Structure formats: C-alpha cells, structure tokens
Coordinates of C-alpha atoms in Angstrom, one line a residue:
M1 CA 0.1 0.1 -0.4
R2 CA 1.5 3.5 -1.3
I3 CA -0.2 6.2 0.9
K4 CA 1.8 9.9 0.1
N5 CA -1.2 11.7 3.1
I6 CA -2.3 10.3 6.4
D7 CA -5.5 11.9 5.5
S8 CA -6.2 9.3 3.1
F9 CA -6.1 6.5 5.3
K10 CA -8.6 6.0 7.9
S11 CA -7.3 6.1 11.4
S12 CA -9.6 3.3 12.4
T13 CA -8.3 1.6 9.6
L14 CA -4.6 1.9 10.9
N15 CA -5.2 1.1 14.6
E16 CA -7.3 -2.1 14.3
G17 CA -4.7 -3.2 12.0
L18 CA -1.7 -2.9 13.7
E19 CA -3.8 -4.1 17.5
K20 CA -4.7 -7.6 15.3
Y21 CA -1.4 -7.1 14.3
L22 CA 0.6 -7.2 17.3
N23 CA -1.1 -10.0 18.4
S24 CA -1.3 -12.4 16.0
L25 CA 2.6 -12.5 17.1
E26 CA 1.2 -13.0 20.6
H27 CA 2.9 -17.0 22.1
K28 CA -0.3 -19.9 22.3
Y29 CA 0.8 -20.3 25.9
N30 CA 2.2 -17.0 27.0
K31 CA 0.3 -13.5 26.3
Y32 CA 3.5 -12.1 27.4
H33 CA 5.4 -13.5 25.3
Y34 CA 5.9 -11.9 21.1
F35 CA 7.5 -13.2 18.2
P36 CA 9.5 -11.1 16.1
C37 CA 7.6 -11.4 13.1
K38 CA 4.8 -14.4 11.7
D39 CA 6.7 -17.0 9.0
G40 CA 9.7 -16.4 8.5
L41 CA 11.4 -16.8 12.2
T42 CA 14.4 -18.6 13.1
K43 CA 14.7 -20.9 16.0
A44 CA 16.4 -18.3 18.3
G45 CA 13.2 -15.6 16.8
Q46 CA 11.0 -18.3 18.6
E47 CA 13.2 -18.8 21.8
M48 CA 13.9 -15.4 22.4
S49 CA 11.3 -13.2 24.6
L50 CA 12.4 -10.3 26.9
G51 CA 13.3 -7.7 24.3
F52 CA 9.8 -8.1 21.7
S53 CA 7.7 -8.2 25.0
C54 CA 9.6 -5.0 25.8
Y55 CA 8.8 -3.6 22.0
A56 CA 4.6 -5.1 22.3
L57 CA 4.2 -3.4 25.5
K58 CA 5.6 -0.2 24.1
I59 CA 3.5 -0.4 21.1
Y60 CA 0.3 -1.0 23.0
Y61 CA 1.4 2.1 25.1
T62 CA 2.0 4.5 21.9
L63 CA -1.5 3.7 20.5
N64 CA -2.9 4.2 23.2
K65 CA -3.8 0.6 24.2
W66 CA -2.0 -0.2 27.4
K67 CA -4.7 1.7 29.3
N68 CA -7.0 -1.4 28.2
I69 CA -5.4 -3.6 29.6
N70 CA -7.0 -4.7 33.2
E71 CA -4.4 -4.0 35.9
N72 CA -3.9 -8.3 36.8
D73 CA -3.1 -8.2 33.6
K74 CA -0.5 -5.2 33.8
Q75 CA 1.2 -6.6 36.5
E76 CA 1.8 -9.7 35.3
W77 CA 3.0 -8.1 32.0
G78 CA 5.9 -5.9 34.1
N79 CA 6.7 -9.6 36.3
F80 CA 7.6 -11.3 33.1
I81 CA 9.9 -8.2 32.5
N82 CA 11.0 -8.1 35.7
S83 CA 11.6 -12.4 35.6
F84 CA 14.6 -12.0 34.0
Q85 CA 16.6 -10.0 35.8
K86 CA 19.3 -12.0 37.6
N87 CA 22.9 -12.6 38.4
E88 CA 25.3 -14.3 35.9
D89 CA 29.1 -14.4 35.7
G90 CA 31.0 -11.9 33.8
L91 CA 27.5 -9.5 33.3
P92 CA 26.3 -6.4 35.5
R93 CA 24.8 -8.2 38.6
N94 CA 21.1 -7.4 38.4
S95 CA 21.0 -7.3 34.8
F96 CA 17.7 -8.4 32.5
I97 CA 19.2 -12.0 30.8
D98 CA 17.5 -13.4 28.2
E99 CA 18.8 -16.7 28.3
A100 CA 17.6 -18.3 24.8
Y101 CA 19.8 -14.4 23.6
I102 CA 22.9 -15.8 25.5
K103 CA 22.6 -19.3 24.2
N104 CA 22.0 -18.3 21.0
Y105 CA 24.7 -15.5 20.8
N106 CA 27.2 -17.9 22.1
K107 CA 26.9 -20.5 19.8
F108 CA 30.4 -21.6 18.7
T109 CA 31.2 -21.0 14.7
F110 CA 34.2 -21.4 13.4
N111 CA 34.5 -17.6 11.2
A112 CA 33.4 -15.9 15.1
F113 CA 36.1 -17.4 16.8
T114 CA 38.5 -16.5 13.8
K115 CA 37.7 -12.7 14.0
D116 CA 37.9 -12.9 17.1
F117 CA 41.2 -14.2 17.7
V118 CA 42.3 -11.5 15.0
K119 CA 41.1 -8.5 17.2
K120 CA 42.9 -9.8 20.1
T121 CA 45.9 -10.3 17.7
L122 CA 45.7 -6.4 16.9
N123 CA 45.0 -4.3 20.2
L124 CA 47.5 -5.8 21.1
S125 CA 49.2 -3.3 19.3
S126 CA 48.1 0.5 20.7
K127 CA 46.8 1.3 17.1
Y128 CA 44.0 -0.5 17.3
N129 CA 41.1 -1.5 20.1
Y130 CA 38.6 -3.6 18.8
Q131 CA 35.5 -4.8 20.4
L132 CA 35.4 -8.9 21.4
K133 CA 32.7 -10.7 21.5
Q134 CA 32.7 -10.9 24.9
N135 CA 32.5 -7.4 25.5
E136 CA 30.0 -6.6 22.5
L137 CA 28.1 -9.4 24.6
V138 CA 28.3 -7.4 28.0
N139 CA 26.6 -4.0 26.2
S140 CA 23.9 -5.9 24.2
V141 CA 22.9 -7.2 27.7
R142 CA 23.2 -3.7 29.2
A143 CA 20.9 -2.6 26.2
E144 CA 18.7 -4.7 26.9
S145 CA 18.5 -3.7 31.0
K146 CA 18.3 0.0 29.2
Q147 CA 15.4 -0.9 26.9
A148 CA 13.4 -3.1 30.1
I149 CA 13.9 -0.8 33.0
A150 CA 12.6 2.1 30.4
T151 CA 9.5 -0.1 29.1
L152 CA 8.5 -0.2 32.9
N153 CA 8.8 3.0 33.8
Q154 CA 6.9 4.3 30.3
V155 CA 3.8 2.3 32.7
K156 CA 4.8 3.4 36.3
N157 CA 6.7 0.1 36.8
K158 CA 9.9 -0.7 38.1
N159 CA 12.8 -3.1 38.7
K160 CA 12.1 -5.5 40.7
L161 CA 16.5 -5.3 42.2
P162 CA 18.3 -2.7 41.9
Y163 CA 20.1 -2.5 38.8
E164 CA 23.9 -0.9 40.3
E165 CA 26.7 -1.9 37.9
F166 CA 27.0 1.8 36.1
P167 CA 29.5 4.0 36.7
K168 CA 28.4 6.8 38.9
T169 CA 31.8 9.3 39.8
E170 CA 33.3 11.1 38.2
L171 CA 36.5 9.1 37.2
E172 CA 34.1 5.9 36.4
I173 CA 31.9 8.3 34.0
N174 CA 34.9 9.5 32.1
K175 CA 36.1 5.8 32.2
F176 CA 33.9 4.5 31.1
L177 CA 32.1 7.0 28.1
D178 CA 35.5 7.0 27.1
S179 CA 36.2 3.7 25.9
F180 CA 34.0 4.2 23.0
D181 CA 34.7 5.3 20.1
W182 CA 32.7 9.2 19.5
S183 CA 33.9 9.5 16.3
K184 CA 31.1 6.8 16.0
P185 CA 29.1 8.7 17.8
W186 CA 26.1 6.0 17.0
S187 CA 27.0 2.9 19.5
A188 CA 29.2 5.9 21.7
G189 CA 25.7 7.3 22.4
A190 CA 23.8 4.9 23.2
Q191 CA 25.9 4.0 26.0
F192 CA 25.3 8.1 27.1
S193 CA 21.9 7.1 26.6
G194 CA 22.1 4.0 29.0
L195 CA 24.2 5.9 32.2
C196 CA 21.3 8.8 31.9
V197 CA 18.6 5.5 32.0
F198 CA 20.8 4.1 34.9
S199 CA 21.3 6.7 36.4
A200 CA 17.3 8.4 36.6
T201 CA 15.8 5.2 36.9
Q202 CA 18.1 3.9 40.2
M203 CA 19.7 6.7 42.2
K204 CA 17.9 8.2 44.6
D205 CA 20.2 11.7 45.0
M206 CA 21.1 11.9 41.0
E207 CA 22.6 15.5 40.9
N208 CA 26.2 15.3 40.8
I209 CA 25.6 12.6 38.4
K210 CA 23.2 14.7 36.0
N211 CA 26.4 17.6 37.0
H212 CA 29.1 15.6 35.7
L213 CA 27.3 13.9 32.3
G214 CA 26.0 17.0 31.3
R215 CA 29.6 18.6 31.4
Y216 CA 30.7 15.5 29.8
I217 CA 28.6 15.4 27.3
D218 CA 29.5 19.1 26.4
S219 CA 32.6 18.0 25.3
K220 CA 31.0 16.1 22.7
A221 CA 28.8 18.6 21.0
N222 CA 30.4 20.5 18.5
G223 CA 29.1 23.9 16.7
D224 CA 27.4 22.1 13.7
G225 CA 24.8 20.5 16.2
F226 CA 26.6 17.5 16.4
Y227 CA 27.8 15.1 19.1
Y228 CA 31.6 13.7 18.2
T229 CA 35.4 13.9 18.4
G230 CA 37.9 13.2 15.9
S231 CA 37.1 14.2 11.7
K232 CA 33.1 14.4 10.6
P233 CA 31.3 11.1 10.9
N234 CA 28.7 10.2 7.7
F235 CA 26.0 11.9 8.0
T236 CA 23.4 8.8 9.3
E237 CA 25.7 8.6 11.8
L238 CA 26.2 12.1 13.4
V239 CA 21.8 12.0 13.2
N240 CA 21.6 8.5 14.8
G241 CA 24.5 9.4 17.6
S242 CA 22.6 12.5 18.3
M243 CA 19.3 10.7 18.8
K244 CA 21.2 8.8 21.2
V245 CA 22.4 12.1 23.3
L246 CA 19.0 13.6 23.3
T247 CA 17.3 10.5 24.2
G248 CA 20.3 11.0 27.5
L249 CA 19.2 14.4 27.8
D250 CA 15.8 13.4 28.5
W251 CA 16.4 11.3 30.5
L252 CA 18.4 14.3 32.8
G253 CA 16.1 17.1 31.9
L254 CA 19.2 19.3 30.7
P255 CA 18.3 21.1 27.4
I256 CA 20.0 20.3 23.3
H257 CA 22.7 22.2 23.3
Y258 CA 22.2 23.9 19.3
P259 CA 19.0 22.8 18.6
E260 CA 18.8 25.5 15.8
K261 CA 22.0 23.7 14.4
L262 CA 20.0 20.5 14.7
I263 CA 16.7 21.3 12.5
D264 CA 19.1 23.2 9.8
M265 CA 20.9 19.7 9.3
C266 CA 18.0 17.8 9.2
L267 CA 16.2 19.8 7.0
A268 CA 18.9 20.0 4.6
N269 CA 18.9 16.5 4.3
K270 CA 16.8 13.1 3.9
P271 CA 17.4 9.8 5.8
S272 CA 17.5 6.3 4.2
E273 CA 14.8 4.1 4.1
A274 CA 15.5 2.1 6.7
G275 CA 13.2 2.3 9.9
C276 CA 15.6 3.3 13.0
D277 CA 17.1 6.2 10.0
L278 CA 13.3 7.4 10.0
V279 CA 12.7 7.5 13.5
D280 CA 15.8 8.6 14.9
Y281 CA 15.3 11.4 12.4
V282 CA 11.9 12.2 13.6
Y283 CA 12.7 12.3 17.0
V284 CA 15.9 14.6 16.4
L285 CA 13.5 17.2 14.8
Y286 CA 10.0 15.9 17.4
R287 CA 12.8 16.9 21.0
C288 CA 14.0 20.2 18.8
S289 CA 10.7 21.5 18.4
L290 CA 10.0 20.7 22.0
Q291 CA 12.9 23.5 22.6
T292 CA 12.8 26.1 20.3
E293 CA 10.1 27.7 18.0
Y294 CA 12.4 27.7 15.1
K295 CA 10.8 26.9 11.5
K296 CA 8.7 25.0 12.8
R297 CA 6.4 25.1 9.5
E298 CA 9.3 23.8 7.9
I299 CA 9.7 21.0 10.2
V300 CA 5.6 20.3 9.5
S301 CA 6.1 20.4 6.0
Y302 CA 9.3 18.3 5.7
L303 CA 7.4 15.7 8.3
E304 CA 4.4 15.2 6.5
N305 CA 6.8 14.2 3.8
F306 CA 7.7 11.4 6.1
Y307 CA 4.5 9.4 5.9
E308 CA 4.9 8.0 2.1
L309 CA 8.6 7.1 3.2
I310 CA 7.3 5.5 6.1
F311 CA 4.5 3.6 4.9
K312 CA 6.4 1.9 2.8
H313 CA 7.2 -0.3 5.1
Y314 CA 3.8 -0.6 5.6
H315 CA 1.6 -3.9 5.1
S316 CA -1.8 -4.4 4.8
N317 CA -2.5 -7.6 4.5
D318 CA -1.3 -8.6 8.2
G319 CA -1.7 -4.5 9.4
G320 CA 2.1 -4.0 11.0
F321 CA 5.4 -2.6 9.7
S322 CA 8.7 -4.3 9.0
Y323 CA 11.6 -3.0 9.2
G324 CA 12.9 -2.8 6.0
I325 CA 11.0 -2.1 2.9
N326 CA 9.5 -5.6 1.6
Q327 CA 12.0 -7.5 4.3
S328 CA 11.7 -8.3 8.0
Q329 CA 14.2 -7.4 10.7
K330 CA 16.8 -10.2 10.4
L331 CA 19.1 -9.5 13.7
Y332 CA 18.7 -8.7 17.1
Y333 CA 21.6 -7.5 19.0
G334 CA 23.8 -9.8 16.4
V335 CA 21.7 -13.3 16.7
T336 CA 19.5 -14.2 13.6
I337 CA 16.2 -14.1 14.6
S338 CA 14.5 -14.1 11.2
Q339 CA 14.9 -15.4 7.4
G340 CA 14.1 -11.4 6.5
L341 CA 11.1 -12.2 4.4
N342 CA 8.9 -9.3 3.0
E343 CA 6.7 -9.1 5.8
S344 CA 6.0 -7.0 8.6
D345 CA 8.2 -6.8 12.0
I346 CA 7.9 -6.4 15.2
H347 CA 10.4 -4.1 15.1
G348 CA 9.9 -1.6 12.3
T349 CA 6.3 -1.8 14.0
V350 CA 7.2 0.0 17.2
L351 CA 10.1 2.2 15.7
L352 CA 7.8 3.4 13.1
T353 CA 4.3 3.4 15.0
W354 CA 6.8 5.9 17.3
A355 CA 7.4 7.6 14.8
L356 CA 4.3 8.3 13.3
S357 CA 3.3 9.8 17.2
M358 CA 5.6 11.8 17.5
I359 CA 4.6 13.1 13.5
F360 CA 1.2 13.4 14.8
K361 CA 2.2 15.3 17.6
L362 CA 4.0 18.3 15.6
T363 CA 1.1 18.3 13.0
E364 CA -1.3 18.7 15.4
N365 CA -3.3 15.9 13.6
Q366 CA -6.2 15.3 16.2
E367 CA -7.0 11.5 14.6
Y368 CA -4.8 9.5 15.9
D369 CA -4.7 9.4 20.2
W370 CA -1.4 7.9 20.5
N371 CA 0.9 8.5 23.1
I372 CA 4.8 9.4 22.5
L373 CA 7.8 7.2 24.1
K374 CA 10.1 8.2 26.0
P375 CA 13.4 5.8 24.8

C-alpha cells in the first residue's frame, strides 16, 4: 500500500490493523511472549522473548491501548519482564538476561572464533581497539537492561531488583564513556543514553551524576549541532548518534546544545529508508521542536513528506510495518531471528508507530490519540 497523505487513510483502519498484527505475534501459551515476526522465524527468534515483549508493550502504549488492559494483566506483564532480572558471571549484577539470547549469541562458529582471535592479536598494538565478542555481549545485555527498565518506567512500573553496576563517580564515568569511539557517535551515544536512564531511574540522589554527565556531553557537542570527536562522520552516523544523546538529555532533564543547528542540518538532508534512520530523524526534529519554535512550519511540512517513506514499510495484509522495505528485521543484537521475508516485524512496527506518534503531535493531527515513548 502506497500512502502519500495520512488524511487518505482511516485512523480506525490503521489502529485496528496494528492491534490485530500485534495479537498475531502473541505466543499461544504465554500472552506476554511475542514473536519478532510471523512466518520467517529462526529457532532463535522463536525462543527469545525479553526484547520482543518490551516492544509489544511499547506498541500498546503508543497506540493508547495500554489503558484498556486490566490491572492484573498489567502487573503480570511487568512481572514477566522482571523475571529476566538475574545474576550471571561476567555480566553486570541484576541485569535483564534472556537466556535464549545468551545461548544463541554464544553458539560457536569457526568464523566468529577466527574474527575474535584476529581482533585480540591486533589489539596488542596500541593502534587498534577492536571490541571483542564478550565485550559485545556485555554491551548488548546492558542495552537490553536499559530497554527493560525504560519500558517498565514508561507504564509506571519498575525493576524488582536495583540495577547498580554502572559508573557513578566522575572518574568512572569518564573512563567508561572514553572507552568508546566518539568518532562513531551512534554506538558511543547509546552508551551515554544508557547511563542517563540508569542514573535517572536507579538513583535517589542523582544531581551530582546528572551534572557530570551534562559536563561530559558538553565536550562532545560541536558547533554544527552534532555530538562527536575527531573527523566528521557520515551524516547517518551523525543523526543517529545525536538521537541517542538527545534521549539521554531527556532523561536527565537537560537542554539540547544547538537545536537550531540540528534542525537546519536535518531539513537540508533526507534519511535512508531503513526504519531506525526514519525514526531517528523524526525524533531529533521532534525533540528540538519542544525546545525552540525555530522553523516549526518547515519542520511540519518536511515531516508530512515522511508519510510516504514510512508507509513504504506498511503491509496491509497483516497490518504491521517492516524494518526494511519488503524485508523484516533479520538480526537482534547479533543473533539471527528471521529469514528477512517480505512481511511485517515487531521491531519495524514499534519504531514506525513511534515515528508516526511524534509526527501526529507536531502536525497537530487530532485523528490519532497516540502516546509518545520515552526511550
């Protein structure tokens, strides 16, 4: 279905289709376990559940359907997500750990072993600092923990055990964030955002860490509006990195450094058609527009043209969105979850409903009573 203008599309059709699609992903024996897609599932995609349960809850919240779920089911859904919080050697204490993800991530392959061995060898030289497989796993589990905590927080719930293994002193914060390559701000910005979520949700007195995180990110803010160090990365990396930083600033309650510059740069360019790139552009423009009235009309006009891009991902036969055009999301933190068939997937659906909710808000579209996520 090709849609250029949202006004030509009935809100009831979209809402009902999305809810029907979400219901079709629900596990037969566990209504809080959702599959990443319907048809092209791998064994890993069938087994893993933590991240997809968070995605499903976020979609219900975005569509303003969470309010219709009875209180017992709301509590049980929170209990299901919290059931993944545990301790495991080599991972931060009280992390949210999907054992099916760990099992599938750690499956031995000769290629993976060879790559890791080469990286370790190169890292002996000070010229290289490649991320090894175990470090990648720790970062992925940290990201899943951040998502679980933020998802629970979104619906006024919380993690059952304190998540406290994150840097809290100035020295620890600097050492941790400096270990990432800020010439690639997408990944580094995600780590900054994670610290902001943990600080805002897990600490009673966060004023000191908030102030230091603010000072730290001051050092990464460039006059062009983006957050990076060294030579300027490609534009997609810049926007995606800025999106991550802006989510962190939101959790800290701190202002964006150069919102007008970010607006100018986004309006002068177009995103790729990948689901995450679309939502990152929308999020940056949305957040900047909350801080300044600068070029508000131009932003509205620009984002109205996003409808056609977004609905290239829409599948009228099942009611959801796919991460890629005519292709479902294949990977989840390095694990293959689907064959990437021409079908909707839960990742694409959560991203693009979120993008639409922000566009509806900025364009003052009253047809859709949707909520906006705080990632």
